[in-house]
Short mmCIF file of C-alpha atoms in Angstrom, two decimals:
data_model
loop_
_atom_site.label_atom_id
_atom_site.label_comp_id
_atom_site.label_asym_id
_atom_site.label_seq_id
_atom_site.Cartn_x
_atom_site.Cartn_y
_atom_site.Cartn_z
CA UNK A 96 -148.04 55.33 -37.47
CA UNK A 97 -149.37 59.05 -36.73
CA UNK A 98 -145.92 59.75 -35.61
CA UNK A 99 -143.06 58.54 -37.38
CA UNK A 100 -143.10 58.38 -41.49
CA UNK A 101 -144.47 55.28 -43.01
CA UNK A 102 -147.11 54.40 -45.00
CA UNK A 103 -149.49 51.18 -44.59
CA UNK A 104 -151.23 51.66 -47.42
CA UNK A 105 -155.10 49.89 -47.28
CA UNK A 106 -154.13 47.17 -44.82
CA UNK A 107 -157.11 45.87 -42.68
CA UNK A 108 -157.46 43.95 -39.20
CA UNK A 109 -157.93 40.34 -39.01
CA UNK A 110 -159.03 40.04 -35.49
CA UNK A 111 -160.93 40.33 -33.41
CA UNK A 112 -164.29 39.91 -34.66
CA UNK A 113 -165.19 43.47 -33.55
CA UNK A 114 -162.62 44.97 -35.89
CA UNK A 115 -162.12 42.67 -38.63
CA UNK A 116 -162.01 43.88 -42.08
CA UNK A 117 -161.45 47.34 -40.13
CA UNK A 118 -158.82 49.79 -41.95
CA UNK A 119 -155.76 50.64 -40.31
CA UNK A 120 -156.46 54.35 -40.71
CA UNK A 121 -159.59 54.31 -39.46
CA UNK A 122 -158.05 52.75 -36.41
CA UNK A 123 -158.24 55.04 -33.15
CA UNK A 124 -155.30 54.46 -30.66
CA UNK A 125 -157.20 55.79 -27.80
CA UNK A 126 -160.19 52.70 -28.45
CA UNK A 127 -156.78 49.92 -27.83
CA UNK A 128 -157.06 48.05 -24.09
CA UNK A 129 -153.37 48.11 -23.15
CA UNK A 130 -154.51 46.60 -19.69
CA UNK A 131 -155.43 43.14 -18.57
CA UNK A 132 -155.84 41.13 -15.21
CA UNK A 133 -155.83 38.19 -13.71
CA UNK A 134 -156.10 36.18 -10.82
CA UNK A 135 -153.40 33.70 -9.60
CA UNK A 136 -153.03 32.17 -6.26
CA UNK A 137 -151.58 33.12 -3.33
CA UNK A 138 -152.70 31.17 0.10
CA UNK A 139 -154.50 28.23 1.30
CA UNK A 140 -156.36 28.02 4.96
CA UNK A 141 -156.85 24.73 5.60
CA UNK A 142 -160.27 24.18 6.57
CA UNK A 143 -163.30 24.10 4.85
CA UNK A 144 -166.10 27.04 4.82
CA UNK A 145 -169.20 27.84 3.58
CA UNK A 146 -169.31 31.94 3.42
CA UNK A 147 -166.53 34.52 3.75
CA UNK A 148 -167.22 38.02 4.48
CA UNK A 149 -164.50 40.95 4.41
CA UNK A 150 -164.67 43.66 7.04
CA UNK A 151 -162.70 46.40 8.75
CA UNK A 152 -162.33 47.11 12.65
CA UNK A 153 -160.77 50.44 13.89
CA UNK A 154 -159.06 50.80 10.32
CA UNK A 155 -157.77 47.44 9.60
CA UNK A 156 -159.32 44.95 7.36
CA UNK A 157 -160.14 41.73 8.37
CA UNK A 158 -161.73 38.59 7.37
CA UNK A 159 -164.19 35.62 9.04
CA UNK A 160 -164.48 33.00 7.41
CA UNK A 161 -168.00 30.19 8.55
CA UNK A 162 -166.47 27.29 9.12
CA UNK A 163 -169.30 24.33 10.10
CA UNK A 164 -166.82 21.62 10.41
CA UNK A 165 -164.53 23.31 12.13
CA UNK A 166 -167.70 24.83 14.41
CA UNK A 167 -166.26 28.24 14.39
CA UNK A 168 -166.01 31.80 12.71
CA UNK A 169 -162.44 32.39 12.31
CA UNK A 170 -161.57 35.94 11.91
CA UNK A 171 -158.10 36.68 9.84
CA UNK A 172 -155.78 39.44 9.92
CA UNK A 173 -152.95 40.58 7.72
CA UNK A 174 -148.87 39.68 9.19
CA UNK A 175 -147.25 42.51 8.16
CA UNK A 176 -143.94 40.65 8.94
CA UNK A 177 -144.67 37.19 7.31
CA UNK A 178 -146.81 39.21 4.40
CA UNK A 179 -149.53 36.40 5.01
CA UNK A 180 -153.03 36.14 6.50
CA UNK A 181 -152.80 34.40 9.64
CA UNK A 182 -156.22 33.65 12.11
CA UNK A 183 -156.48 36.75 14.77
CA UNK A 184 -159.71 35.09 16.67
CA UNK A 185 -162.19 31.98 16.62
CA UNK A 186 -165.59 32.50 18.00
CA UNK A 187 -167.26 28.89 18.49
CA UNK A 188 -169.98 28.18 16.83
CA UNK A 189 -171.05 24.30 15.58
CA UNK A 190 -172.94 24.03 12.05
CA UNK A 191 -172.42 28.02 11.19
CA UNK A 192 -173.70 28.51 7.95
CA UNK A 193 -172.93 32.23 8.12
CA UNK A 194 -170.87 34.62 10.24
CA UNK A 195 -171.56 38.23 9.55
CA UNK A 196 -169.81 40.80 10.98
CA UNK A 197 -170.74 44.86 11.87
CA UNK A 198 -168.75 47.78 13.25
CA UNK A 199 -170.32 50.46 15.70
CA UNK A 200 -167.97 52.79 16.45
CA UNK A 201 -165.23 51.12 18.66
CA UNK A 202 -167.60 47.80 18.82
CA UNK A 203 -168.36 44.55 16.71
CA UNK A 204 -170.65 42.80 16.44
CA UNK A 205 -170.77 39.29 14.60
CA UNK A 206 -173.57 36.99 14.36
CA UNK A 207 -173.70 33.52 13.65
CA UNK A 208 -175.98 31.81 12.07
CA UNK A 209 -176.01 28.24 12.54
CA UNK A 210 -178.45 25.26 11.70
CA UNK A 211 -178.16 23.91 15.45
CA UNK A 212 -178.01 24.92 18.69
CA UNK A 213 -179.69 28.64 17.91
CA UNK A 214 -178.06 31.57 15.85
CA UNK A 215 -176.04 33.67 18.40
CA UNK A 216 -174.73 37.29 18.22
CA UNK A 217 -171.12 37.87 19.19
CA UNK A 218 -169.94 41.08 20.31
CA UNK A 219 -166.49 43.25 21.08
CA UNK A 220 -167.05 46.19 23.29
CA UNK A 221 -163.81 48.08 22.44
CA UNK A 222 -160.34 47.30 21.17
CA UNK A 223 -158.10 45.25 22.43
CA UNK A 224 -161.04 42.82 24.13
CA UNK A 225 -162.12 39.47 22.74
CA UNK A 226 -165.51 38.72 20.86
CA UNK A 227 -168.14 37.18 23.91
CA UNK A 228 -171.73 35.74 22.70
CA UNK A 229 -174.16 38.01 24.24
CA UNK A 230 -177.58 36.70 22.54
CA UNK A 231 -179.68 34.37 21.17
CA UNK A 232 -181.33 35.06 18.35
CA UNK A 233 -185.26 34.80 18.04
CA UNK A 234 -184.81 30.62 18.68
CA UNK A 235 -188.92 30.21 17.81
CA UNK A 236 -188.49 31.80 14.46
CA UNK A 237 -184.51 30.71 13.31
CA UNK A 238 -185.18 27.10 12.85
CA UNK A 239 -182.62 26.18 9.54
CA UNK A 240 -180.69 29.57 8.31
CA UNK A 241 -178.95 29.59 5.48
CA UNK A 242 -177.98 33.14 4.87
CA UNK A 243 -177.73 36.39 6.77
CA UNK A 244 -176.98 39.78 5.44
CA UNK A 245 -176.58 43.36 7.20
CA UNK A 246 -179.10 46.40 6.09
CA UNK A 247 -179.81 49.70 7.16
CA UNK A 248 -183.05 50.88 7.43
CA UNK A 249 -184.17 54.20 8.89
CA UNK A 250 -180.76 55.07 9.92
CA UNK A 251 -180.35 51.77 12.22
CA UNK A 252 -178.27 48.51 11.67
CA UNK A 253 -180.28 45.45 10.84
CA UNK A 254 -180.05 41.47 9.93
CA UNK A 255 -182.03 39.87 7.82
CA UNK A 256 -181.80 35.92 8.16
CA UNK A 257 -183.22 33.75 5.45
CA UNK A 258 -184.85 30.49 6.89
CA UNK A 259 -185.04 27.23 4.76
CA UNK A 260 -186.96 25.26 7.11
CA UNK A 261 -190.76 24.71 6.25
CA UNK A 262 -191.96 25.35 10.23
CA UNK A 263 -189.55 28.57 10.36
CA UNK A 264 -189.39 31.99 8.85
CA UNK A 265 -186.70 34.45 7.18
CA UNK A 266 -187.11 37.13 10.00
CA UNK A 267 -185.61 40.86 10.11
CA UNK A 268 -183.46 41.48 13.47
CA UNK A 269 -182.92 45.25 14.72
CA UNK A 270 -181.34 47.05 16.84
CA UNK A 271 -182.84 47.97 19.95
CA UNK A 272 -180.61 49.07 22.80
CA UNK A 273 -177.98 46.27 23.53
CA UNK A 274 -179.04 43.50 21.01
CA UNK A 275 -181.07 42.80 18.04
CA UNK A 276 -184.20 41.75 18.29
CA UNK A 277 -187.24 40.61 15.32
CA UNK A 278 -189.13 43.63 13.94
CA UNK A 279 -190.80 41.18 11.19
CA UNK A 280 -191.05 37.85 10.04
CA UNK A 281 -190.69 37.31 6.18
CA UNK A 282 -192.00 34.83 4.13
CA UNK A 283 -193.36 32.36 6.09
CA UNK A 284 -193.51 28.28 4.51
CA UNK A 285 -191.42 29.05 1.82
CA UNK A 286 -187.82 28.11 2.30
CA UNK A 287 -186.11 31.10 1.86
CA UNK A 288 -182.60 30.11 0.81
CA UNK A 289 -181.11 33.10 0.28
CA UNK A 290 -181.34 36.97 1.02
CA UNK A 291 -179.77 40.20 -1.05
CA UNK A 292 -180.56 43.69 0.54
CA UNK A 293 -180.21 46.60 -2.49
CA UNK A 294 -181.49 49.77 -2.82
CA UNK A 295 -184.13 50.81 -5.77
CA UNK A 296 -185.79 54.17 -6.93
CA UNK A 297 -183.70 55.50 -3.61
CA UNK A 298 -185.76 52.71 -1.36
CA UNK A 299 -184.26 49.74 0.90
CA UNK A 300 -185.31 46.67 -1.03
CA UNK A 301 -184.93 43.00 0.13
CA UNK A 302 -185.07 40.23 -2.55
CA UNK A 303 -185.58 36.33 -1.22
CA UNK A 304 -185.14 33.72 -3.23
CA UNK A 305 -186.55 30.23 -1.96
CA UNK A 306 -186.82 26.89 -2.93
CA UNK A 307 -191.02 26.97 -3.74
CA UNK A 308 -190.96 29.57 -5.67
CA UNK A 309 -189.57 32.95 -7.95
CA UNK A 310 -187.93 35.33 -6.04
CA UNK A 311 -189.91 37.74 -4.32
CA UNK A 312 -188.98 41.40 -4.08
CA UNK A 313 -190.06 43.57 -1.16
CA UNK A 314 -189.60 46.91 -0.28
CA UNK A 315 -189.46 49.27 2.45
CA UNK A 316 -192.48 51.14 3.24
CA UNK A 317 -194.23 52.06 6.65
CA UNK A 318 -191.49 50.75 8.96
CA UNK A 319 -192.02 47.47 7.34
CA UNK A 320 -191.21 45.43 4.05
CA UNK A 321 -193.77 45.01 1.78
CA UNK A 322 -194.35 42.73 -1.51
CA UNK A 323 -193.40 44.76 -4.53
CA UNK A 324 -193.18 42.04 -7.29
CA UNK A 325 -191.44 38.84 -8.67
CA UNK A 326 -189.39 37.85 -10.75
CA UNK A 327 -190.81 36.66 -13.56
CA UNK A 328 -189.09 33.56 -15.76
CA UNK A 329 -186.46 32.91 -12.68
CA UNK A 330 -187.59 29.52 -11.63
CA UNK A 331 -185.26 27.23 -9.66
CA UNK A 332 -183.08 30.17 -8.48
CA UNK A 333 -180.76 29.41 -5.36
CA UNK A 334 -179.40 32.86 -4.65
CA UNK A 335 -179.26 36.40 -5.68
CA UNK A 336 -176.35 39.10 -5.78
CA UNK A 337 -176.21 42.76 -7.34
CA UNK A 338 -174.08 45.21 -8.68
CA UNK A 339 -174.00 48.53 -9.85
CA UNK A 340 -172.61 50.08 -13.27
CA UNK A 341 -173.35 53.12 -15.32
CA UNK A 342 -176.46 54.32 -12.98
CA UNK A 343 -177.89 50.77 -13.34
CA UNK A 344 -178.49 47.88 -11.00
CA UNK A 345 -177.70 44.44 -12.23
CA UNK A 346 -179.11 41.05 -10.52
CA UNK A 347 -176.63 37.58 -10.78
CA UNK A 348 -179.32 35.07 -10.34
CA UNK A 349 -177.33 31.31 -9.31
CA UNK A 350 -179.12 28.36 -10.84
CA UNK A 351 -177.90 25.07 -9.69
CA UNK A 352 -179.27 23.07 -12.56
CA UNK A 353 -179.83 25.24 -15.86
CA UNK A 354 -178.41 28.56 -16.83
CA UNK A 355 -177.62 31.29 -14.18
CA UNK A 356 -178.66 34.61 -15.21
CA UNK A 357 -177.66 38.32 -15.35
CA UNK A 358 -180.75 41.10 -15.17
CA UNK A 359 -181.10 44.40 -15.34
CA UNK A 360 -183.87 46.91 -13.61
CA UNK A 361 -185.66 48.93 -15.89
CA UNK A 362 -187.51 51.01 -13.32
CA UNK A 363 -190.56 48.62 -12.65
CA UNK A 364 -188.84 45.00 -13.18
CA UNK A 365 -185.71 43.07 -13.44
CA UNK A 366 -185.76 41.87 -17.21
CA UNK A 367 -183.00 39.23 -18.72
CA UNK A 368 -180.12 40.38 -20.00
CA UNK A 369 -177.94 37.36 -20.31
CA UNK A 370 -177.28 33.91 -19.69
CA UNK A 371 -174.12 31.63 -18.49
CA UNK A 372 -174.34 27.65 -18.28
CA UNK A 373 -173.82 26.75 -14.59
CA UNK A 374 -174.57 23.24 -13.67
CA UNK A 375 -173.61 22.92 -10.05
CA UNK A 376 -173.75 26.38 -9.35
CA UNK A 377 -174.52 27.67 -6.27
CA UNK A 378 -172.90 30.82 -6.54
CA UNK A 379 -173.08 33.74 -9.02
CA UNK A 380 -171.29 36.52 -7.12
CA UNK A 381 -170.44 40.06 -8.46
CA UNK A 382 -167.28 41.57 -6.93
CA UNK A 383 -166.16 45.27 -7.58
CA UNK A 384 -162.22 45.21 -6.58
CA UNK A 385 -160.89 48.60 -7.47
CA UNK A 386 -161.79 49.51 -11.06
CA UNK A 387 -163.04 46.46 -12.52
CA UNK A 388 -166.33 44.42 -11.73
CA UNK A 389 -166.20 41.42 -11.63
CA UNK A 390 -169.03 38.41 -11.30
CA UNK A 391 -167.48 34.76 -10.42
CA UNK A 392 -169.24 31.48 -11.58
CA UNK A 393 -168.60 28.90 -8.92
CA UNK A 394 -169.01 25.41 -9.72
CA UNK A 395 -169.31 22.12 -8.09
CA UNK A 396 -168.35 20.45 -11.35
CA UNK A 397 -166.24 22.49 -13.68
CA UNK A 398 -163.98 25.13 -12.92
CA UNK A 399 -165.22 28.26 -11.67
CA UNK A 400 -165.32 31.14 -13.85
CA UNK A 401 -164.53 34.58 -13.37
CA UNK A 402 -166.25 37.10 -15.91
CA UNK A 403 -165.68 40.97 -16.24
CA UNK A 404 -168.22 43.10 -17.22
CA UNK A 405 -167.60 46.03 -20.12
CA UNK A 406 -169.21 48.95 -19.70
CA UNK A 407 -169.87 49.58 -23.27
CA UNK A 408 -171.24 46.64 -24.30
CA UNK A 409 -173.04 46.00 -21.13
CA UNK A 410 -172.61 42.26 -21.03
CA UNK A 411 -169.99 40.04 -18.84
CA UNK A 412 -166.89 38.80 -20.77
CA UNK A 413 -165.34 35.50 -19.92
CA UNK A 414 -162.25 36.69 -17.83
CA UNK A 415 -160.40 33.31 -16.90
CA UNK A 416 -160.75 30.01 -14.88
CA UNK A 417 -159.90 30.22 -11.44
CA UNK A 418 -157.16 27.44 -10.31
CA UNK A 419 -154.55 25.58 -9.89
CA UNK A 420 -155.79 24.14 -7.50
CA UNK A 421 -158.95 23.93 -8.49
CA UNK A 422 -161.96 25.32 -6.09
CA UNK A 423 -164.00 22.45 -4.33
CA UNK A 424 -167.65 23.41 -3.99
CA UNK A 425 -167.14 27.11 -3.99
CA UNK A 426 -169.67 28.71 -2.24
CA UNK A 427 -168.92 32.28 -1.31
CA UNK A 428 -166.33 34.77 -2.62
CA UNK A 429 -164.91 38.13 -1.20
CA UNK A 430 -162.40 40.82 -1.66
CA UNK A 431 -159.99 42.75 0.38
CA UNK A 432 -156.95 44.91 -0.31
CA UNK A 433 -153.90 45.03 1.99
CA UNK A 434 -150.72 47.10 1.90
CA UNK A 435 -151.72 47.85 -1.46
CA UNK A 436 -151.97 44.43 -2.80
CA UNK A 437 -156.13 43.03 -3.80
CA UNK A 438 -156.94 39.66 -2.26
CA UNK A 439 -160.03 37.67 -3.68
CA UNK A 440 -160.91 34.96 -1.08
CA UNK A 441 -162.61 31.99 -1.63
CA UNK A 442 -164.93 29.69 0.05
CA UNK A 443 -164.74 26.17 -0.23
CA UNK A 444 -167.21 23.67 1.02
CA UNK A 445 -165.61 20.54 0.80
CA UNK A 446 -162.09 21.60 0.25
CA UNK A 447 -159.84 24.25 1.53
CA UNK A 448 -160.32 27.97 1.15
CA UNK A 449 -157.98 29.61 -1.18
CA UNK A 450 -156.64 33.12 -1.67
CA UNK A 451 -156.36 34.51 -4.95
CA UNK A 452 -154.16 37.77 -5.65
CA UNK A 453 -154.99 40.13 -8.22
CA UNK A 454 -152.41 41.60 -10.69
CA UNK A 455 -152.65 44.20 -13.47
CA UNK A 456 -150.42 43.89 -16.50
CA UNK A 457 -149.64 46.30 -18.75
CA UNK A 458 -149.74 45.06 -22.41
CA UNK A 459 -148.78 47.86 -24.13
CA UNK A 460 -145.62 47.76 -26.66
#
């Protein structure tokens, strides 16, 4: 209209909401979202799992996938030639609950956490050799896991595993020369069901989220974590997951029964910023893949949801549903991008895991 002769006289905007009743030259092209996304899908692997985890070795991305049926970590790779993910490595390991993996230089390391037999750490000294367990993971303190993560803390990799079991604890693992080994135990009696590592105020945090009571935020201080503070009105919270936006740090809180929840930190406290229905949830998991973050809603009992948060309003928009076919008991989602292409995997409990490819479209006239 700024461009070729015509004249449009008073006409308004009917939708949407935000610009209704808006006039049309008042309008600013440059405020128009000619883009749009969506997720469709690309590949099943057969077997069920309860995490995923995306990470690269000597330059090429890979994925594991915990499989406790199957009694394994399976570690994918990319066929260039079929232009498929195909399994690269198993590691065996009955009633994993987790498998997280960690590159030093030319080695990898991946433990696995399991709810029998004792958690075990897995290691690769250089290319071109198979994964070998190597240790077993403080047995005494690792009774139930149910989620490990990977933190750095005074310049040194660590795991943190988060121990449901009333007689165990969720207990920090370092590095010290070959292996890991406990530098604390966390927590003690209450379990811990999950574990989220973040930074705050330029500090390592470590939130825990159990099933007796609000999660608990520590923080780094004196070569050990400390209590900082709760979280207050977060009752009956199964897991925790953050992401970044705008200089902020933003909390996805899962809630199996009730509404999961989206906070924000303010500097002293994370504080409520919105909330999503979730029955069956048990995960709430942010996901930055290129430009756009994204949080999925996983659901045992509806289809899960996939949200994308706007920067200028600062809340998450419904996105789309995820499926056909339809997720089974998601419980873990990650990302990975591959000759170009963006790959959101997900983690199915008692179904299959699917792949999901990511596509931009271009809406504009």
């Amino acid at each position: 209209m700024s461009t070729v002769n015509a004249s449009v006289g008073t006409g308004a905007c009917a939708s949407p909401s935000t610009l209704a009743h808006m006039q049309l030259r008042h309008l600013d092209p440059k405020t128009f979202k000619c883009r749009a996304i969506e997720l469709s899908w690309f590949q099943t692997v057969g077997e069920s799992a309860l995490g995923v985890e995306s990470f690269s070795y000597q330059g090429e991305p890979h994925v594991v996938l915990a499989q406790p049926f199957a009694g394994r970590c399976l570690i994918l790779t990319w066929d260039y030639g079929l232009q498929r993910f195909r399994p690269e490595e198993e590691l065996s390991a009955p009633s994993v609950v987790s498998c997280k993996p960690l590159e030093l230089g030319q080695r990898l390391f991946v433990l696995a956490a399991r709810l029998w037999g004792g958690s075990q750490l897995w290691a690769r000294p250089g290319p071109g050799l198979r994964l070998a367990p190597t240790q077993t993971l403080a047995p005494r303190r690792l009774l139930r896991p149910n989620d490990a993560e990977l933190l750095w803390l005074d310049g040194q990799p660590c795991f943190v595993v988060a121990d449901a079991s009333k007689a165990g604890s969720t207990t920090l693992l370092c590095r010290d020369g070959p292996g890991f080994y406990p530098r604390q135990s966390l927590h003690a009696w209450h379990r811990d069901t999950d574990a989220e590592a973040l930074e705050l105020d330029g500090r390592p945090h470590l939130l825990l989220a159990s099933a007796s009571q609000r999660p608990v935020l520590f923080h780094w201080f004196g070569g050990r974590f400390e209590r900082r503070t709760d979280i207050p009105e977060a009752e009956d919270v199964y897991a925790t997951r953050h992401f970044r936006a705008g200089g902020d740090v933003f909390l996805c809180l899962t809630r199996y029964i009730g509404d999961s929840m989206v906070m924000r930190w303010d500097g002293s406290m994370f504080r409520l910023l919105q909330q999503l229905p979730s029955r069956g949830a048990h995960v709430f998991q942010p996901l930055l893949i290129a430009r756009d973050q994204l949080a999925i809603l996983g659901s045992d009992f509806a289809f899960s949801q996939v949200f994308h948060f706007e920067p200028d309003k600062g809340f998450l928009e419904p996105l789309q549903e995820l499926g056909p076919p339809a997720l089974v008991a998601p419980r873990a989602f990650a990302h990975i991008t591959m000759s170009g292409r963006r790959f959101l995997f997900a983690a199915c409990f008692k179904g299959p895991t699917q792949i999901y490819q990511l596509h931009e479209l271009d809406l504009s006239a």
